[in-house]
C-alpha cells in the first residue's frame, strides 16, 4: 500500500536560519507531489507542485524553494527563514491513476 | 480551475444530517467536484468526488444539481468526530498539478 512520510512533526527555528523539510512517498511511482502551507486560522495555500523529477511549479513567489531529486522525494527549503514563514506545512501526493490527493501528517514550523 | 463559494461556518446536532453547500457557478464541463475535510492539526482527508451524477460512499453523499452550478455534501448521521473544516474543490480530471483549496466551511457538530 502507498504511504506518505513527512518530517519533522514540529520545528522551532530562529529567524535567518535555513530550512529543509522532507517528504517521501512509498508504494507508488511517478506521483504528482505538492507542498501546502496553512497559516494559523487560515486556509490551505498551495506553494509548489511537481509532476516529475526536477519539474517544479511555484504558485506563490516567496522565501521558499522546492526540489524533487528523486521520483518519490519532495523537499521544501529556505536559505533564511522569516517570521512570516511560520505555519503548518503539508506535503501531499496524487497518484497517476486517480485524482485523489493524499496528505502527510504535516510539520508545524515556528520561526522565532 | 473554477472557484467555489462555501459558507464559513455551520452547526449541526449530533445524529442529524449535515448538509454542506457549495456554489461553483463557473464550473466547466470537464471539471469534477471534490470534497475534502480537515480535522484540527491534521492533513486534509479525501471524502468524495463526482462529475454530474449523485455519488455515495461510506463517508458521505454528494448531490450535484442538474446544471452543475452547485452541490451539497451530506453526512447522514453526523458525529462529534465529524467536526472539521470541509473544502469543496472543482478540478478538471487529468489537469496538471494545482489543486486549489478555498477557505472551506467549519462544521461544528454539537451534542
Coordinates of N, CA and C in Angstrom, one line a residue:
Chain A
X1 N 0.8 -1.2 0.0 CA 0.0 0.0 0.0 C 0.9 1.2 0.0
X2 N 0.3 2.3 -0.4 CA 1.0 3.6 -0.5 C 1.0 4.4 0.8
X3 N 2.1 4.9 1.1 CA 2.2 5.8 2.4 C 3.0 7.0 2.1
X4 N 2.7 8.0 2.8 CA 3.5 9.3 2.7 C 4.1 9.6 4.1
X5 N 5.4 10.0 4.0 CA 6.1 10.3 5.3 C 6.6 11.7 5.2
X6 N 6.3 12.4 6.2 CA 6.7 13.9 6.3 C 7.3 14.1 7.7
X7 N 8.5 14.7 7.7 CA 9.1 15.0 9.0 C 9.9 16.3 8.9
X8 N 10.2 16.9 10.1 CA 9.7 16.5 11.4 C 8.2 17.0 11.7
X9 N 7.7 16.5 12.7 CA 6.3 16.9 13.1 C 6.2 18.3 13.6
X10 N 7.2 18.7 14.3 CA 7.3 20.1 14.8 C 8.7 20.6 14.7
X11 N 8.8 21.9 14.5 CA 10.2 22.5 14.3 C 10.1 24.0 14.8
X12 N 11.1 24.3 15.6 CA 11.3 25.7 16.0 C 12.6 26.2 15.5
X13 N 12.6 27.3 14.7 CA 13.8 27.8 14.1 C 13.9 29.3 14.3
X14 N 15.1 29.8 14.5 CA 15.3 31.2 14.6 C 15.2 31.9 13.2
X15 N 14.8 33.2 13.3 CA 14.8 34.0 12.0 C 16.2 34.0 11.4
X16 N 16.3 33.8 10.1 CA 17.5 33.8 9.4 C 18.2 32.5 9.3
X17 N 17.7 31.5 9.9 CA 18.2 30.1 9.8 C 17.7 29.4 8.5
X18 N 18.4 28.4 8.1 CA 17.9 27.6 6.9 C 16.8 26.6 7.3
X19 N 16.1 26.1 6.3 CA 15.1 25.2 6.5 C 15.2 24.1 5.4
X20 N 14.9 22.9 5.9 CA 14.8 21.7 5.0 C 13.7 20.8 5.5
X21 N 12.6 20.7 4.8 CA 11.5 19.7 5.2 C 11.5 18.7 4.1
X22 N 11.4 17.4 4.5 CA 11.4 16.3 3.5 C 10.1 15.5 3.6
X23 N 9.8 15.1 2.4 CA 8.6 14.3 2.2 C 8.9 13.1 1.3
X24 N 8.5 11.9 1.6 CA 8.7 10.8 0.7 C 7.4 10.0 0.6
X25 N 7.2 9.4 -0.5 CA 6.1 8.6 -0.8 C 6.5 7.2 -1.1
X26 N 5.9 6.2 -0.5 CA 6.2 4.8 -0.8 C 5.1 4.1 -1.5
X27 N 5.4 3.1 -2.3 CA 4.4 2.2 -2.8 C 3.8 2.7 -4.1
X28 N 4.4 3.7 -4.7 CA 3.9 4.2 -6.0 C 5.0 4.7 -6.8
X29 N 4.7 5.1 -8.1 CA 5.8 5.7 -8.9 C 5.2 6.8 -9.7
X30 N 6.0 7.8 -10.0 CA 5.7 9.0 -10.7 C 4.4 9.7 -10.2
X31 N 4.4 9.9 -8.9 CA 3.2 10.7 -8.4 C 3.4 12.2 -8.6
X32 N 2.2 12.9 -8.6 CA 2.3 14.3 -8.5 C 2.5 14.6 -7.0
X33 N 3.4 15.6 -6.7 CA 3.7 16.0 -5.4 C 3.4 17.4 -5.1
X34 N 3.0 17.7 -3.9 CA 2.6 19.1 -3.6 C 3.1 19.5 -2.2
X35 N 3.4 20.8 -2.1 CA 3.6 21.4 -0.8 C 2.6 22.5 -0.6
X36 N 1.9 22.4 0.6 CA 0.9 23.4 1.0 C 1.4 24.0 2.3
X37 N 0.9 25.3 2.6 CA 1.1 25.9 3.9 C -0.2 26.4 4.4
X38 N -0.4 26.3 5.7 CA -1.6 26.8 6.4 C -1.1 27.7 7.5
X39 N -1.3 29.0 7.4 CA -1.1 29.9 8.5 C -2.2 29.7 9.5
X40 N -1.9 30.1 10.7 CA -2.8 30.0 11.8 C -4.2 30.6 11.5
X41 N -5.3 29.8 11.6 CA -6.6 30.3 11.3 C -6.9 30.6 9.9
X42 N -6.0 30.1 9.0 CA -6.2 30.4 7.5 C -6.4 29.1 6.7
X43 N -6.7 29.3 5.5 CA -6.9 28.2 4.6 C -5.6 27.6 4.1
X44 N -5.7 26.6 3.3 CA -4.5 26.0 2.7 C -4.1 26.7 1.5
X45 N -2.8 27.0 1.5 CA -2.2 27.8 0.3 C -1.2 26.8 -0.4
X46 N -1.5 26.6 -1.7 CA -0.5 25.8 -2.5 C 0.7 26.6 -2.7
X47 N 1.9 26.0 -2.4 CA 3.2 26.6 -2.5 C 3.9 26.1 -3.8
X48 N 4.0 24.8 -3.9 CA 4.7 24.2 -5.0 C 4.0 22.9 -5.4
X49 N 4.2 22.5 -6.7 CA 3.8 21.2 -7.1 C 4.8 20.7 -8.2
X50 N 4.8 19.4 -8.3 CA 5.8 18.7 -9.2 C 5.1 17.5 -9.9
X51 N 5.2 17.5 -11.2 CA 4.7 16.3 -11.9 C 5.8 15.4 -12.3
X52 N 7.0 15.6 -12.0 CA 8.1 14.7 -12.3 C 9.4 15.2 -11.7
X53 N 10.4 14.3 -11.8 CA 11.7 14.6 -11.2 C 12.3 15.9 -11.8
X54 N 12.7 16.8 -11.0 CA 13.3 18.1 -11.5 C 12.3 19.1 -12.0
X55 N 11.0 18.8 -12.0 CA 10.0 19.7 -12.5 C 9.2 20.3 -11.3
X56 N 9.4 21.6 -11.1 CA 8.8 22.3 -10.0 C 8.0 23.5 -10.5
X57 N 6.8 23.6 -10.1 CA 6.0 24.8 -10.4 C 5.7 25.5 -9.1
X58 N 5.9 26.8 -9.1 CA 5.7 27.6 -7.9 C 4.4 28.4 -8.1
X59 N 3.6 28.4 -7.1 CA 2.3 29.1 -7.1 C 2.4 30.5 -6.5
X60 N 3.3 30.7 -5.6 CA 3.3 31.9 -4.9 C 4.8 32.3 -4.7
X61 N 5.2 33.5 -5.2 CA 6.6 34.0 -5.0 C 6.8 34.2 -3.5
X62 N 8.0 33.7 -3.1 CA 8.2 33.8 -1.6 C 9.6 33.4 -1.3
X63 N 9.9 33.2 0.0 CA 11.2 33.0 0.5 C 11.5 31.5 0.5
X64 N 10.7 30.7 -0.1 CA 10.9 29.2 -0.1 C 11.2 28.7 -1.5
X65 N 11.8 27.5 -1.5 CA 12.0 26.8 -2.8 C 11.7 25.3 -2.6
X66 N 11.5 24.6 -3.7 CA 11.3 23.2 -3.6 C 12.1 22.4 -4.6
X67 N 12.4 21.2 -4.3 CA 13.2 20.4 -5.2 C 12.7 18.9 -5.2
X68 N 12.8 18.2 -6.3 CA 12.4 16.9 -6.4 C 13.6 16.1 -6.9
X69 N 14.5 15.7 -6.1 CA 15.7 15.0 -6.5 C 15.5 13.6 -7.0
X70 N 14.4 12.9 -6.4 CA 14.1 11.6 -6.8 C 12.6 11.5 -7.0
X71 N 12.2 10.4 -7.7 CA 10.8 10.3 -8.1 C 9.8 10.5 -6.9
X72 N 10.1 10.0 -5.8 CA 9.2 10.0 -4.6 C 9.7 10.8 -3.5
X73 N 10.5 11.8 -3.8 CA 11.0 12.6 -2.7 C 10.8 14.1 -3.1
X74 N 10.3 14.9 -2.1 CA 10.0 16.3 -2.4 C 10.5 17.0 -1.2
X75 N 11.3 18.1 -1.4 CA 11.9 18.8 -0.4 C 11.6 20.3 -0.4
X76 N 11.2 20.8 0.7 CA 10.9 22.3 0.8 C 12.1 22.9 1.6
X77 N 12.6 24.0 1.0 CA 13.8 24.6 1.6 C 13.7 26.1 1.7
X78 N 14.5 26.7 2.6 CA 14.7 28.1 2.6 C 16.1 28.4 3.1
X79 N 16.7 29.4 2.5 CA 18.1 29.8 2.9 C 18.1 30.6 4.2
X80 N 17.1 31.4 4.3 CA 16.9 32.3 5.5 C 15.5 32.5 5.9
X81 N 15.1 31.9 7.0 CA 13.7 31.9 7.4 C 13.3 33.3 7.9
X82 N 12.0 33.7 7.6 CA 11.4 34.9 8.0 C 10.3 34.5 9.1
X83 N 9.9 35.5 9.9 CA 8.8 35.3 10.8 C 7.6 34.8 10.1
X84 N 7.3 35.4 8.9 CA 6.1 35.1 8.2 C 6.1 33.7 7.6
X85 N 7.2 33.0 7.7 CA 7.3 31.6 7.2 C 6.7 30.6 8.2
X86 N 6.3 31.1 9.4 CA 5.7 30.2 10.4 C 4.4 29.7 9.8
X87 N 4.1 28.4 10.2 CA 2.8 27.8 9.7 C 2.9 26.3 9.7
X88 N 1.8 25.7 9.3 CA 1.6 24.3 9.2 C 1.9 23.9 7.8
X89 N 2.9 23.1 7.5 CA 3.3 22.7 6.2 C 2.9 21.3 5.9
X90 N 2.2 21.1 4.8 CA 1.7 19.8 4.4 C 2.2 19.4 3.1
X91 N 2.7 18.2 3.0 CA 3.1 17.5 1.8 C 1.9 16.7 1.3
X92 N 1.7 16.5 0.1 CA 0.7 15.7 -0.4 C 1.1 15.1 -1.8
X93 N 0.4 14.0 -2.1 CA 0.7 13.3 -3.4 C -0.6 12.9 -4.0
X94 N -0.5 12.8 -5.3 CA -1.7 12.3 -6.1 C -1.2 11.3 -7.1
X95 N -1.7 10.1 -7.0 CA -1.3 9.0 -7.9 C -1.7 9.3 -9.4
X96 N -0.9 8.7 -10.3 CA -1.2 8.9 -11.7 C -2.5 8.3 -12.1
X97 N -3.0 7.3 -11.3 CA -4.2 6.5 -11.7 C -5.5 7.1 -11.3
X98 N -5.5 8.0 -10.3 CA -6.7 8.7 -9.9 C -6.5 10.1 -9.5
X99 N -7.5 10.7 -9.1 CA -7.5 12.2 -8.8 C -7.5 12.5 -7.4
X100 N -7.3 11.5 -6.5 CA -7.4 11.8 -5.1 C -6.1 12.3 -4.5
X101 N -6.2 13.3 -3.7 CA -5.0 13.8 -3.1 C -4.8 13.3 -1.7
X102 N -3.6 12.8 -1.4 CA -3.4 12.2 0.0 C -2.3 13.1 0.7
X103 N -2.6 13.4 1.9 CA -1.8 14.3 2.6 C -0.9 13.6 3.7
X104 N 0.2 14.2 4.0 CA 1.0 13.8 5.1 C 0.5 14.4 6.4
X105 N 1.2 14.1 7.5 CA 0.7 14.5 8.8 C 1.1 15.9 9.1
X106 N 1.9 16.5 8.3 CA 2.2 18.0 8.5 C 3.4 18.2 9.4
X107 N 4.0 19.4 9.2 CA 5.1 19.9 10.1 C 4.6 21.3 10.6
X108 N 4.6 21.5 11.9 CA 4.3 22.8 12.5 C 5.6 23.5 12.6
X109 N 5.8 24.5 11.9 CA 7.0 25.3 11.9 C 6.8 26.6 12.6
X110 N 7.6 26.9 13.6 CA 7.5 28.2 14.3 C 8.9 28.9 14.1
X111 N 8.8 30.1 13.6 CA 10.0 30.9 13.4 C 10.0 32.0 14.4
X112 N 11.0 32.0 15.2 CA 11.1 32.9 16.4 C 12.2 34.0 16.2
Chain B
X1 N -8.8 26.4 -13.0 CA -9.9 25.7 -12.3 C -10.9 26.7 -11.8
X2 N -12.2 26.3 -11.8 CA -13.3 27.2 -11.3 C -13.2 27.4 -9.8
X3 N -13.7 28.6 -9.4 CA -13.7 28.9 -8.0 C -15.0 28.4 -7.3
X4 N -14.9 28.2 -6.0 CA -16.1 27.7 -5.3 C -16.4 28.7 -4.2
X5 N -17.6 28.7 -3.7 CA -18.1 29.5 -2.6 C -18.8 28.7 -1.6
X6 N -18.3 28.8 -0.3 CA -18.9 28.0 0.7 C -19.2 28.9 1.9
X7 N -20.2 28.6 2.7 CA -20.4 29.4 3.9 C -19.2 29.1 4.9
X8 N -18.9 30.2 5.6 CA -17.7 30.0 6.5 C -17.9 29.0 7.7
X9 N -19.1 28.9 8.1 CA -19.3 28.0 9.3 C -20.8 27.5 9.3
X10 N -20.9 26.3 9.9 CA -22.3 25.7 10.1 C -22.2 24.9 11.4
X11 N -23.4 24.8 12.0 CA -23.6 23.9 13.1 C -24.5 22.8 12.8
X12 N -24.3 21.7 13.5 CA -25.2 20.5 13.2 C -25.3 19.8 14.5
X13 N -26.5 19.3 14.8 CA -26.7 18.5 16.0 C -26.3 17.1 15.8
X14 N -25.7 16.5 16.8 CA -25.2 15.1 16.7 C -26.3 14.2 16.4
X15 N -26.0 13.3 15.4 CA -27.1 12.3 15.0 C -27.9 12.8 13.8
X16 N -27.9 14.1 13.6 CA -28.7 14.6 12.5 C -27.8 14.7 11.2
X17 N -28.5 14.9 10.1 CA -27.8 15.0 8.8 C -27.1 16.4 8.7
X18 N -25.9 16.4 8.2 CA -25.2 17.7 8.0 C -25.2 17.9 6.5
X19 N -25.8 19.0 6.0 CA -25.8 19.3 4.6 C -24.9 20.6 4.3
X20 N -23.8 20.4 3.6 CA -22.9 21.4 3.4 C -23.0 21.9 1.9
X21 N -23.3 23.1 1.7 CA -23.5 23.6 0.3 C -22.2 24.1 -0.3
X22 N -22.2 24.1 -1.6 CA -21.0 24.7 -2.3 C -21.5 25.2 -3.7
X23 N -21.2 26.4 -4.0 CA -21.5 27.0 -5.3 C -20.3 27.0 -6.2
X24 N -20.5 26.6 -7.4 CA -19.4 26.6 -8.4 C -20.0 26.9 -9.7
X25 N -20.5 28.2 -9.8 CA -21.3 28.6 -11.0 C -20.5 28.7 -12.3
X26 N -19.2 28.7 -12.2 CA -18.4 28.8 -13.4 C -17.7 27.5 -13.8
X27 N -18.3 26.4 -13.2 CA -17.7 25.1 -13.5 C -17.7 24.8 -15.0
X28 N -16.7 24.1 -15.4 CA -16.6 23.7 -16.8 C -17.1 22.3 -17.0
X29 N -17.4 21.9 -18.2 CA -18.0 20.6 -18.4 C -17.1 19.4 -18.0
X30 N -15.8 19.6 -18.0 CA -14.9 18.6 -17.7 C -14.3 18.6 -16.3
X31 N -14.9 19.5 -15.5 CA -14.4 19.7 -14.1 C -15.3 18.8 -13.1
X32 N -14.6 18.1 -12.3 CA -15.2 17.4 -11.2 C -15.3 18.2 -9.9
X33 N -16.3 17.8 -9.1 CA -16.4 18.4 -7.8 C -15.8 17.4 -6.7
X34 N -14.9 17.9 -5.9 CA -14.2 17.1 -4.9 C -14.5 17.7 -3.5
X35 N -14.6 16.8 -2.6 CA -14.8 17.3 -1.2 C -13.7 16.7 -0.3
X36 N -13.1 17.5 0.5 CA -12.1 17.1 1.5 C -12.5 17.6 2.8
X37 N -12.0 17.1 3.9 CA -12.1 17.7 5.2 C -10.8 17.7 6.0
X38 N -10.7 18.6 6.9 CA -9.5 18.7 7.7 C -9.9 18.9 9.2
X39 N -9.5 17.8 9.9 CA -9.7 17.9 11.3 C -8.5 18.6 11.9
X40 N -8.7 19.3 13.0 CA -7.7 20.3 13.5 C -6.4 19.6 13.6
X41 N -5.3 20.3 13.1 CA -3.9 19.9 13.2 C -3.6 18.6 12.5
X42 N -4.5 18.3 11.5 CA -4.2 17.1 10.7 C -4.2 17.5 9.2
X43 N -3.7 16.6 8.4 CA -3.8 16.8 6.9 C -5.2 16.6 6.4
X44 N -5.6 17.3 5.4 CA -6.9 17.0 4.9 C -7.1 15.6 4.4
X45 N -8.4 15.2 4.4 CA -8.7 13.8 4.1 C -9.8 13.8 2.9
X46 N -9.5 13.0 1.9 CA -10.5 12.9 0.8 C -11.8 12.3 1.3
X47 N -12.9 12.9 0.8 CA -14.2 12.4 1.2 C -14.9 11.7 0.0
X48 N -15.1 12.5 -1.1 CA -15.9 12.0 -2.2 C -15.7 13.0 -3.4
X49 N -16.0 12.5 -4.6 CA -16.0 13.4 -5.7 C -17.0 12.9 -6.7
X50 N -17.4 13.8 -7.7 CA -18.4 13.4 -8.7 C -18.3 14.4 -9.9
X51 N -18.9 14.0 -11.0 CA -19.0 14.8 -12.2 C -20.3 15.4 -12.4
X52 N -21.4 14.6 -12.5 CA -22.7 15.1 -12.7 C -23.7 14.3 -12.0
X53 N -23.4 13.0 -11.8 CA -24.4 12.1 -11.1 C -24.1 12.2 -9.6
X54 N -25.2 11.9 -8.8 CA -25.0 11.9 -7.4 C -24.1 10.7 -7.0
X55 N -23.3 10.8 -6.0 CA -22.4 9.8 -5.5 C -22.6 9.5 -4.1
X56 N -22.4 8.3 -3.7 CA -22.4 7.9 -2.3 C -21.3 6.9 -2.0
X57 N -20.7 7.1 -0.8 CA -19.8 6.1 -0.3 C -20.0 6.0 1.2
X58 N -19.0 5.3 1.8 CA -19.2 5.0 3.2 C -19.2 6.2 4.1
X59 N -18.6 7.3 3.6 CA -18.5 8.5 4.4 C -19.6 9.5 4.2
X60 N -20.1 9.7 3.0 CA -21.0 10.8 2.7 C -21.7 10.5 1.3
X61 N -22.6 11.5 1.1 CA -23.3 11.5 -0.3 C -23.0 12.9 -0.9
X62 N -22.9 12.9 -2.2 CA -22.7 14.1 -2.9 C -23.8 14.3 -3.9
X63 N -24.5 15.4 -3.7 CA -25.6 15.8 -4.6 C -25.2 16.9 -5.5
X64 N -25.2 16.8 -6.8 CA -24.9 17.8 -7.7 C -26.1 18.2 -8.5
X65 N -26.4 19.5 -8.6 CA -27.6 20.0 -9.3 C -27.4 19.7 -10.8
X66 N -28.6 19.7 -11.4 CA -28.6 19.3 -12.8 C -27.8 20.3 -13.7
X67 N -27.7 21.5 -13.4 CA -26.9 22.5 -14.1 C -25.5 22.5 -13.6
X68 N -25.2 21.7 -12.6 CA -23.8 21.6 -12.0 C -23.3 22.8 -11.5
X69 N -24.1 23.8 -11.2 CA -23.6 25.1 -10.6 C -23.5 25.0 -9.1
X70 N -24.0 24.0 -8.5 CA -23.9 23.9 -7.1 C -23.9 22.4 -6.7
X71 N -23.5 22.2 -5.5 CA -23.5 20.8 -4.9 C -23.7 20.8 -3.4
X72 N -24.1 19.7 -2.9 CA -24.3 19.6 -1.4 C -23.6 18.3 -1.0
X73 N -22.8 18.4 0.1 CA -22.2 17.2 0.7 C -23.1 16.9 1.9
X74 N -23.5 15.6 2.0 CA -24.4 15.2 3.0 C -23.7 14.2 3.9
X75 N -23.6 14.5 5.2 CA -23.1 13.5 6.2 C -24.4 13.0 6.9
X76 N -24.8 11.8 6.6 CA -26.2 11.4 7.0 C -26.5 11.4 8.5
X77 N -25.5 11.0 9.3 CA -25.7 11.0 10.8 C -24.4 11.5 11.4
X78 N -24.4 12.8 11.5 CA -23.1 13.5 12.0 C -22.8 13.1 13.4
X79 N -21.5 12.9 13.6 CA -21.0 12.6 15.0 C -20.0 13.7 15.4
X80 N -19.7 13.7 16.6 CA -18.7 14.8 17.1 C -17.4 14.7 16.4
X81 N -17.0 13.5 15.9 CA -15.8 13.4 15.2 C -15.8 14.0 13.8
X82 N -17.0 14.3 13.3 CA -17.1 15.0 12.0 C -16.9 16.5 12.1
X83 N -16.7 17.0 13.3 CA -16.3 18.4 13.4 C -15.0 18.7 12.7
X84 N -15.0 19.5 11.7 CA -13.8 19.7 10.8 C -14.1 20.9 9.9
X85 N -13.1 21.3 9.1 CA -13.3 22.2 8.0 C -13.5 21.4 6.7
X86 N -14.5 21.7 6.0 CA -14.9 20.9 4.8 C -14.6 21.8 3.6
X87 N -13.8 21.3 2.7 CA -13.4 22.0 1.5 C -14.1 21.4 0.2
X88 N -14.6 22.3 -0.6 CA -15.2 21.9 -1.9 C -14.3 22.5 -2.9
X89 N -13.9 21.6 -3.9 CA -12.9 22.0 -4.9 C -13.4 21.5 -6.3
X90 N -13.2 22.3 -7.3 CA -13.5 21.8 -8.6 C -12.2 21.7 -9.4
X91 N -12.1 20.7 -10.2 CA -10.9 20.4 -10.9 C -11.1 19.6 -12.1
X92 N -10.4 19.9 -13.2 CA -10.6 19.1 -14.4 C -9.7 17.8 -14.2
X93 N -10.3 16.7 -14.5 CA -9.6 15.4 -14.4 C -8.5 15.4 -15.4
X94 N -7.3 15.0 -14.8 CA -6.1 14.9 -15.7 C -5.4 16.3 -15.8
X95 N -5.9 17.3 -15.2 CA -5.2 18.6 -15.4 C -3.9 18.5 -14.6
X96 N -2.9 19.2 -15.1 CA -1.6 19.1 -14.5 C -1.5 19.9 -13.2
X97 N -1.1 19.2 -12.1 CA -0.7 20.0 -10.9 C -1.8 20.5 -10.0
X98 N -2.0 21.8 -10.1 CA -2.6 22.6 -9.0 C -3.9 22.1 -8.6
X99 N -4.1 22.0 -7.3 CA -5.4 21.7 -6.6 C -5.5 22.8 -5.6
X100 N -6.5 23.7 -5.8 CA -6.6 24.9 -5.0 C -7.7 24.7 -4.0
X101 N -7.3 24.9 -2.7 CA -8.3 24.9 -1.6 C -8.8 26.3 -1.3
X102 N -10.1 26.5 -1.1 CA -10.6 27.7 -0.6 C -10.5 27.8 0.9
X103 N -11.4 28.6 1.5 CA -11.4 28.7 3.0 C -12.3 27.6 3.6
X104 N -13.1 27.0 2.9 CA -13.9 25.9 3.4 C -15.0 26.3 4.4
X105 N -15.8 25.3 4.9 CA -16.8 25.5 5.9 C -16.4 24.8 7.1
X106 N -16.4 25.6 8.2 CA -16.1 25.0 9.5 C -17.4 24.4 10.1
X107 N -17.5 23.1 10.1 CA -18.7 22.4 10.6 C -18.4 22.0 12.1
X108 N -19.4 22.5 12.9 CA -19.3 22.1 14.3 C -20.5 21.2 14.7
X109 N -20.2 20.0 15.1 CA -21.2 19.1 15.5 C -21.4 19.2 17.0
X110 N -22.6 19.4 17.4 CA -22.8 19.7 18.8 C -23.7 18.6 19.4
X111 N -23.4 18.2 20.7 CA -24.1 17.1 21.3 C -25.6 17.6 21.7

